Coordinates of C-alpha atoms and ligand atoms in Angstrom, one line a residue:
M175 CA 131.0 85.6 -42.6
S176 CA 130.5 84.4 -39.1
L177 CA 133.2 82.2 -37.7
S178 CA 132.7 80.1 -34.6
F179 CA 134.7 77.0 -33.8
T180 CA 136.9 75.1 -31.3
Y181 CA 140.4 73.9 -32.2
Q182 CA 142.6 71.5 -30.3
G183 CA 146.2 71.2 -31.6
S184 CA 148.3 68.1 -31.0
P185 CA 151.1 67.9 -28.5
A186 CA 153.1 65.4 -30.7
Q187 CA 156.6 66.3 -31.9
I188 CA 156.8 66.0 -35.7
V189 CA 160.2 65.6 -37.3
F190 CA 160.1 65.6 -41.1
G191 CA 162.9 65.2 -43.7
S192 CA 165.1 63.0 -45.8
G193 CA 167.5 61.2 -43.5
A194 CA 165.5 62.1 -40.4
S195 CA 165.3 58.5 -39.2
K196 CA 169.1 58.4 -38.8
R197 CA 168.6 60.5 -35.7
V198 CA 166.2 58.2 -33.8
G199 CA 168.8 57.7 -31.1
E200 CA 168.7 61.4 -30.3
W201 CA 165.0 61.3 -29.9
V202 CA 165.1 58.3 -27.7
E203 CA 167.4 60.3 -25.4
K204 CA 165.4 63.5 -25.7
I205 CA 162.3 61.8 -24.3
G206 CA 164.4 60.6 -21.4
A207 CA 164.6 56.9 -22.5
S208 CA 167.5 54.6 -22.9
R209 CA 166.0 51.1 -23.5
A210 CA 164.0 51.0 -26.7
L211 CA 162.0 48.1 -28.0
V212 CA 161.8 48.2 -31.9
L213 CA 158.5 47.1 -33.4
T214 CA 157.9 45.9 -37.0
T215 CA 155.8 43.4 -38.9
S216 CA 157.5 40.1 -39.9
H217 CA 157.8 41.6 -43.4
Q218 CA 160.0 44.5 -42.2
K219 CA 161.9 42.4 -39.7
A220 CA 165.3 43.1 -41.3
E221 CA 164.7 46.8 -41.3
G222 CA 163.8 46.7 -37.6
E223 CA 166.9 44.7 -36.7
A224 CA 169.0 47.2 -38.7
L225 CA 167.4 50.0 -36.8
A226 CA 168.0 48.3 -33.4
A227 CA 171.6 47.7 -34.4
S228 CA 172.1 51.4 -35.3
L229 CA 170.7 52.4 -31.9
G230 CA 173.4 50.4 -30.2
K231 CA 172.9 50.3 -26.4
L232 CA 169.8 52.5 -26.7
A233 CA 167.9 49.4 -28.0
V234 CA 167.1 46.3 -25.9
G235 CA 165.5 44.2 -28.6
T236 CA 163.0 43.9 -31.4
Y237 CA 159.5 42.5 -31.7
A238 CA 158.6 41.7 -35.3
D239 CA 155.1 40.3 -35.2
A240 CA 152.9 43.4 -35.6
T241 CA 149.7 42.3 -37.3
M242 CA 146.9 44.1 -39.1
H243 CA 143.9 45.2 -37.0
T244 CA 146.0 44.9 -33.7
P245 CA 144.9 41.5 -32.3
V246 CA 144.9 41.6 -28.5
D247 CA 146.9 38.3 -28.2
V248 CA 149.8 39.8 -30.2
T249 CA 149.7 42.9 -28.0
E250 CA 149.9 40.8 -24.9
E251 CA 152.9 38.9 -26.2
A252 CA 154.6 42.2 -27.1
V253 CA 153.9 43.7 -23.7
A254 CA 155.4 40.6 -22.1
R255 CA 158.5 41.1 -24.2
A256 CA 158.7 44.8 -23.4
T257 CA 158.4 44.0 -19.6
E258 CA 160.9 41.1 -19.8
L259 CA 163.5 43.3 -21.5
G260 CA 162.9 46.3 -19.3
A261 CA 162.0 48.5 -22.2
D262 CA 161.3 52.2 -21.4
C263 CA 160.0 53.2 -24.8
V264 CA 158.9 51.7 -28.1
V265 CA 160.1 52.6 -31.6
A266 CA 157.5 51.5 -34.2
L267 CA 158.9 51.3 -37.7
G268 CA 156.3 50.5 -40.4
G269 CA 152.7 51.2 -41.5
G270 CA 149.4 51.4 -39.5
S271 CA 149.7 47.8 -38.2
T272 CA 153.0 48.5 -36.5
T273 CA 151.9 51.9 -35.2
G274 CA 148.8 50.2 -33.9
L275 CA 150.9 47.7 -31.9
G276 CA 152.9 50.6 -30.4
K277 CA 149.7 52.3 -29.4
A278 CA 148.2 49.2 -27.9
I279 CA 151.4 48.7 -25.8
A280 CA 151.2 52.3 -24.7
L281 CA 147.6 51.9 -23.6
R282 CA 148.6 49.1 -21.3
T283 CA 152.0 50.3 -20.1
D284 CA 152.1 54.1 -20.8
L285 CA 155.5 53.6 -22.5
P286 CA 156.3 56.6 -24.7
Q287 CA 156.3 55.9 -28.5
I288 CA 158.5 57.1 -31.3
V289 CA 156.9 56.2 -34.6
I290 CA 158.6 56.1 -38.0
P291 CA 155.8 55.7 -40.6
T292 CA 156.6 53.9 -43.9
T293 CA 153.0 54.1 -45.4
Y294 CA 150.5 56.9 -45.7
A295 CA 147.9 55.4 -43.3
G296 CA 148.1 58.3 -40.8
S297 CA 147.6 56.4 -37.6
E298 CA 150.8 57.8 -36.0
V299 CA 149.2 61.2 -35.5
T300 CA 145.8 60.1 -34.0
S301 CA 144.8 59.1 -30.6
I302 CA 142.6 56.3 -32.1
L303 CA 143.3 52.7 -31.6
G304 CA 141.4 49.8 -33.2
Q305 CA 141.9 46.3 -31.7
T306 CA 140.5 42.9 -32.5
E307 CA 139.6 40.1 -30.1
N308 CA 137.4 37.1 -30.8
G309 CA 136.8 38.2 -34.4
E310 CA 135.5 41.7 -33.3
K311 CA 137.2 45.0 -34.0
T312 CA 136.5 47.8 -31.5
T313 CA 137.9 51.3 -31.6
L314 CA 138.8 53.7 -28.8
R315 CA 140.1 57.2 -28.5
S316 CA 142.6 58.0 -25.7
P317 CA 145.3 60.6 -25.3
R318 CA 147.3 57.8 -23.8
V319 CA 147.8 56.2 -27.2
L320 CA 148.9 59.3 -29.1
P321 CA 152.6 58.8 -30.0
E322 CA 155.0 61.4 -28.5
V323 CA 157.4 61.7 -31.5
V324 CA 156.8 61.0 -35.2
I325 CA 159.8 60.9 -37.5
Y326 CA 158.8 61.1 -41.2
D327 CA 161.7 60.1 -43.4
P328 CA 160.7 59.9 -47.1
D329 CA 163.8 57.8 -47.8
L330 CA 162.1 54.9 -46.0
T331 CA 159.1 55.0 -48.4
L332 CA 161.2 54.8 -51.6
G333 CA 160.6 51.0 -51.6
L334 CA 156.9 51.1 -50.7
P335 CA 155.4 49.1 -53.6
V336 CA 153.5 51.2 -56.1
A337 CA 150.2 49.3 -55.6
M338 CA 150.4 49.9 -51.8
S339 CA 151.5 53.6 -52.4
V340 CA 148.4 54.1 -54.4
T341 CA 145.9 52.5 -52.0
S342 CA 147.6 53.9 -48.9
G343 CA 147.6 57.4 -50.5
L344 CA 143.9 57.1 -51.3
N345 CA 143.4 55.9 -47.7
A346 CA 145.0 59.2 -46.6
I347 CA 142.8 61.3 -49.0
A348 CA 139.8 59.6 -47.5
H349 CA 140.6 61.1 -44.0
A350 CA 140.9 64.5 -45.6
A351 CA 137.7 64.3 -47.7
E352 CA 135.6 63.3 -44.7
A353 CA 137.3 65.9 -42.5
L354 CA 135.9 68.6 -44.8
Y355 CA 132.3 67.8 -43.8
A356 CA 132.9 66.7 -40.3
P357 CA 130.5 68.2 -37.8
D358 CA 133.4 69.5 -35.8
A359 CA 135.5 70.7 -38.8
N360 CA 137.2 74.0 -38.3
P361 CA 139.2 76.4 -40.5
I362 CA 142.6 74.8 -39.6
T363 CA 141.5 71.2 -40.2
S364 CA 140.0 72.2 -43.5
L365 CA 143.2 74.0 -44.6
M366 CA 145.2 70.9 -43.7
A367 CA 142.8 68.6 -45.4
I368 CA 142.9 70.6 -48.7
E369 CA 146.7 70.9 -48.6
G370 CA 147.0 67.2 -47.8
M371 CA 144.8 66.1 -50.7
R372 CA 146.5 68.4 -53.1
A373 CA 149.9 67.1 -52.2
L374 CA 148.8 63.5 -52.7
K375 CA 147.0 64.3 -55.9
E376 CA 150.3 65.7 -57.3
A377 CA 152.6 63.1 -55.9
L378 CA 150.8 59.8 -56.6
P379 CA 151.0 59.9 -60.4
V380 CA 154.7 60.7 -60.2
I381 CA 155.3 57.8 -57.8
V382 CA 153.4 55.5 -60.2
A383 CA 155.7 56.5 -63.0
T384 CA 158.9 56.7 -61.0
P385 CA 158.6 55.0 -57.6
T386 CA 162.0 56.3 -56.4
D387 CA 161.3 59.9 -57.1
G388 CA 162.5 61.5 -53.8
D389 CA 160.5 64.8 -54.2
A390 CA 157.3 63.0 -55.0
R391 CA 157.8 60.6 -52.0
A392 CA 158.4 63.6 -49.7
K393 CA 155.3 65.3 -51.0
A394 CA 153.2 62.2 -50.5
L395 CA 154.4 61.7 -47.0
Y396 CA 153.8 65.3 -46.2
G397 CA 150.3 64.9 -47.5
A398 CA 149.8 61.8 -45.5
W399 CA 150.9 63.6 -42.3
L400 CA 148.3 66.4 -42.9
C401 CA 145.5 63.9 -43.8
G402 CA 146.4 61.8 -40.7
T403 CA 146.4 64.9 -38.5
V404 CA 142.8 65.8 -39.5
L405 CA 141.7 62.2 -39.0
G406 CA 143.0 62.6 -35.4
Q407 CA 141.2 66.0 -34.9
V408 CA 137.7 65.7 -36.2
A409 CA 134.9 63.0 -36.4
M410 CA 134.7 60.7 -39.3
S411 CA 131.4 59.6 -41.0
L412 CA 130.0 57.2 -43.6
H413 CA 133.2 56.4 -45.4
H414 CA 135.2 55.3 -42.3
K415 CA 132.1 53.6 -40.9
I416 CA 131.7 51.4 -44.0
C417 CA 135.4 50.6 -44.3
H418 CA 135.4 49.7 -40.6
T419 CA 132.5 47.3 -41.2
L420 CA 134.1 45.7 -44.3
G421 CA 137.5 45.3 -42.6
G422 CA 136.2 44.2 -39.2
S423 CA 133.4 41.9 -40.3
F424 CA 134.6 40.7 -43.7
D425 CA 138.4 40.9 -43.3
T426 CA 138.9 43.0 -46.4
P427 CA 142.4 44.6 -46.6
H428 CA 142.5 48.1 -45.0
A429 CA 144.0 50.4 -47.6
E430 CA 142.4 48.7 -50.6
T431 CA 139.0 48.9 -49.0
H432 CA 139.4 52.6 -48.4
A433 CA 140.7 53.2 -52.0
I434 CA 137.7 51.4 -53.5
M435 CA 135.0 52.9 -51.3
L436 CA 136.2 56.5 -51.4
P437 CA 134.6 57.7 -54.7
H438 CA 131.3 56.1 -53.7
T439 CA 131.0 57.4 -50.2
I440 CA 132.1 60.9 -51.1
G441 CA 129.8 60.8 -54.2
F442 CA 127.0 59.8 -51.8
N443 CA 127.5 62.9 -49.8
A444 CA 128.3 65.2 -52.7
E445 CA 125.0 67.0 -52.8
A446 CA 124.3 67.2 -49.1
A447 CA 127.8 68.5 -48.4
G448 CA 128.2 70.5 -51.6
D449 CA 130.0 73.5 -50.2
A450 CA 132.3 71.5 -47.9
L451 CA 133.3 69.1 -50.7
A452 CA 133.8 71.8 -53.4
P453 CA 137.6 71.6 -52.9
V454 CA 137.5 67.9 -53.8
G455 CA 136.0 68.8 -57.1
E456 CA 138.5 71.6 -57.7
I457 CA 141.5 69.3 -56.9
F458 CA 140.4 66.2 -58.7
G459 CA 138.1 67.7 -61.4
G460 CA 134.4 67.0 -62.1
T461 CA 132.0 66.1 -59.3
P462 CA 133.6 64.9 -56.0
G463 CA 132.8 61.2 -56.4
Q464 CA 133.5 61.0 -60.1
G465 CA 136.7 63.1 -59.8
L466 CA 138.0 60.7 -57.2
Y467 CA 137.0 57.7 -59.3
E468 CA 138.8 58.9 -62.4
F469 CA 141.9 59.8 -60.3
A470 CA 141.9 56.4 -58.6
K471 CA 141.5 54.7 -62.0
S472 CA 144.4 56.8 -63.5
V473 CA 146.8 55.7 -60.8
G474 CA 145.9 52.0 -61.1
S475 CA 143.9 51.6 -57.9
P476 CA 141.6 48.6 -57.5
L477 CA 138.1 49.8 -58.2
A478 CA 135.7 46.9 -57.3
L479 CA 135.0 45.2 -53.9
K480 CA 134.4 41.9 -55.8
D481 CA 138.1 41.9 -56.5
L482 CA 138.8 41.8 -52.7
G483 CA 136.9 38.5 -52.3
L484 CA 133.6 40.0 -51.1
T485 CA 130.6 38.2 -52.5
E486 CA 127.4 39.9 -53.6
A487 CA 125.6 38.0 -50.9
D488 CA 127.8 39.7 -48.3
L489 CA 126.5 43.2 -49.3
D490 CA 123.1 42.8 -47.5
R491 CA 124.8 42.0 -44.2
A492 CA 127.4 44.8 -44.7
A493 CA 124.6 47.3 -45.3
E494 CA 122.8 46.1 -42.2
I495 CA 125.9 46.3 -39.9
A496 CA 127.0 49.7 -41.3
T497 CA 123.6 51.3 -40.6
R498 CA 123.0 49.6 -37.2
N499 CA 124.2 52.5 -35.0
P500 CA 123.4 56.1 -35.9
Y501 CA 126.2 58.6 -36.5
A502 CA 126.6 62.0 -38.0
N503 CA 126.6 62.1 -41.8
P504 CA 125.8 65.0 -44.2
R505 CA 123.2 62.9 -46.1
P506 CA 120.8 60.8 -44.0
I507 CA 121.6 57.1 -44.1
D508 CA 119.3 54.2 -44.5
Q509 CA 119.9 50.6 -45.3
A510 CA 118.5 50.6 -48.8
S511 CA 120.7 53.5 -50.0
I512 CA 123.8 52.1 -48.4
R513 CA 123.0 48.7 -50.0
A514 CA 122.8 50.5 -53.4
L515 CA 126.1 52.3 -52.8
L516 CA 127.8 49.0 -51.9
Q517 CA 126.5 47.5 -55.1
D518 CA 128.2 50.2 -57.1
A519 CA 131.4 49.7 -55.2
W520 CA 131.2 46.0 -55.5
E521 CA 130.8 46.2 -59.3
G522 CA 133.4 49.0 -59.5
S523 CA 131.1 51.3 -61.5
R524 CA 131.5 55.0 -61.8
P525 CA 129.5 56.8 -59.0
P526 CA 126.5 58.9 -60.1
L527 CA 127.9 62.1 -58.5
Ligands
NAD2080 P1 150.3 47.8 -42.8 O1 150.9 48.5 -41.7 O2 149.5 46.6 -42.5 O3 151.3 47.4 -43.9 C1 151.1 46.5 -44.9 C2 152.3 45.7 -45.3 O4 153.3 46.6 -45.9 C3 153.0 45.2 -44.0 O5 153.5 43.9 -44.3 C4 154.2 46.2 -43.8 O6 155.2 45.6 -43.1 C5 154.5 46.5 -45.3 N1 155.2 47.8 -45.4 C6 154.9 48.9 -44.8 N2 155.7 49.9 -45.2 C7 156.5 49.4 -46.2 C8 157.5 49.9 -47.0 N3 157.9 51.2 -47.0 N4 158.1 49.1 -47.9 C9 157.7 47.8 -48.0 N5 156.7 47.3 -47.2 C10 156.1 48.0 -46.3 O7 149.2 48.7 -43.7 P2 148.7 50.2 -43.4 O8 147.6 50.4 -44.5 O9 149.7 51.2 -43.2 O10 147.9 50.0 -42.0 C11 146.7 49.4 -41.8 C12 146.4 49.2 -40.4 O11 146.5 50.5 -39.8 C13 145.0 48.7 -40.1 O12 145.0 47.8 -39.1 C14 144.2 50.0 -39.8 O13 143.1 49.8 -39.0 C15 145.2 50.8 -39.1 N6 145.0 52.3 -39.1 C16 144.7 52.9 -38.0 C17 144.5 54.2 -37.9 C18 144.3 54.9 -36.6 O14 144.2 56.1 -36.6 N7 144.1 54.2 -35.5 C19 144.6 55.0 -39.1 C20 144.9 54.3 -40.3 C21 145.1 52.9 -40.3

């Protein structure tokens, strides 16, 4: 076997464990800060306020308007609030939307970030930031947006609704599946991807049956960390491209879109990336696309794009946008084959491979 690769580890500090979020104050001090602004969505406002109260004089306030796809006007308002309060760090408590706001603030102010993830999206361990302005979503990569400290506390995910646990978990699996055939994949990212998928495959059915099972919650969050880490370290292809198109141009919800598309995009690449995707077949059973489809179905995931409000007429435009700019993908992409793949995903049918 001839091995040849490059590998770049992440400088982020990862803290994992039940109850770990009770020590946020220690981490604020460790990074040399003393005036934290706590960020959440409006949905998690009460949790953010409780966290700020627990930080005592280490918190200067909260901002509870984080919004999906990181709209620039929301970021500008949050930056103004951070400046007005003299914040010297942000503490983001929530899913990818809240993490995204923290990153967008860091991009503009270089404030250090402590992130406490409560979904499986994985954004907290990537230097990727997607932002929307005038109805357009653009993505950038910058070391400036990579959070300094990530505190994974499974206790905070005990109340993550089952439906969201399932789609968010499949969103994480999608990072790992695409990482396996990434042009810049290396032995470390593949190990992490396989371990991450296996952890989520084992944890999600238990969470569906018993949402408050602490061991399964810990396993799922551990898997999400691994899957997010590989998302941050190697290039993504067809799957992430299509989901970005659907979310950015048709406003479909992030995790659900990933969950529905995953069996189809991985099935599309199943032959061209046969060796790389073999672990997906081993973990989920059958061919990679069909194994993922059956698994998604078994945990009650949505399966059809038509259920997200997308019309059949939208599919032509989606195929055109998703194939407009070339990018690396194991199987060559053309508009007709992507249109056919979208049709299957729209109908929710079992992928051919
Ligand atoms: P989200 O952050 O939008 O959360 C969805 C809803 O669930 C929100 O109202 C949130 O407050 C609530 N929620 C979160 N955790 C909860 C919990 N434990 N209990 C109850 N409610 C909870 O959803 P998401 O899927 O985590 O993130 C999606 C966003 O993240 C998108 O904008 C996507 O583009 C971005 N993202 C970015 C990256 C990256 O690397 N840049 C990676 C993944 C996702």
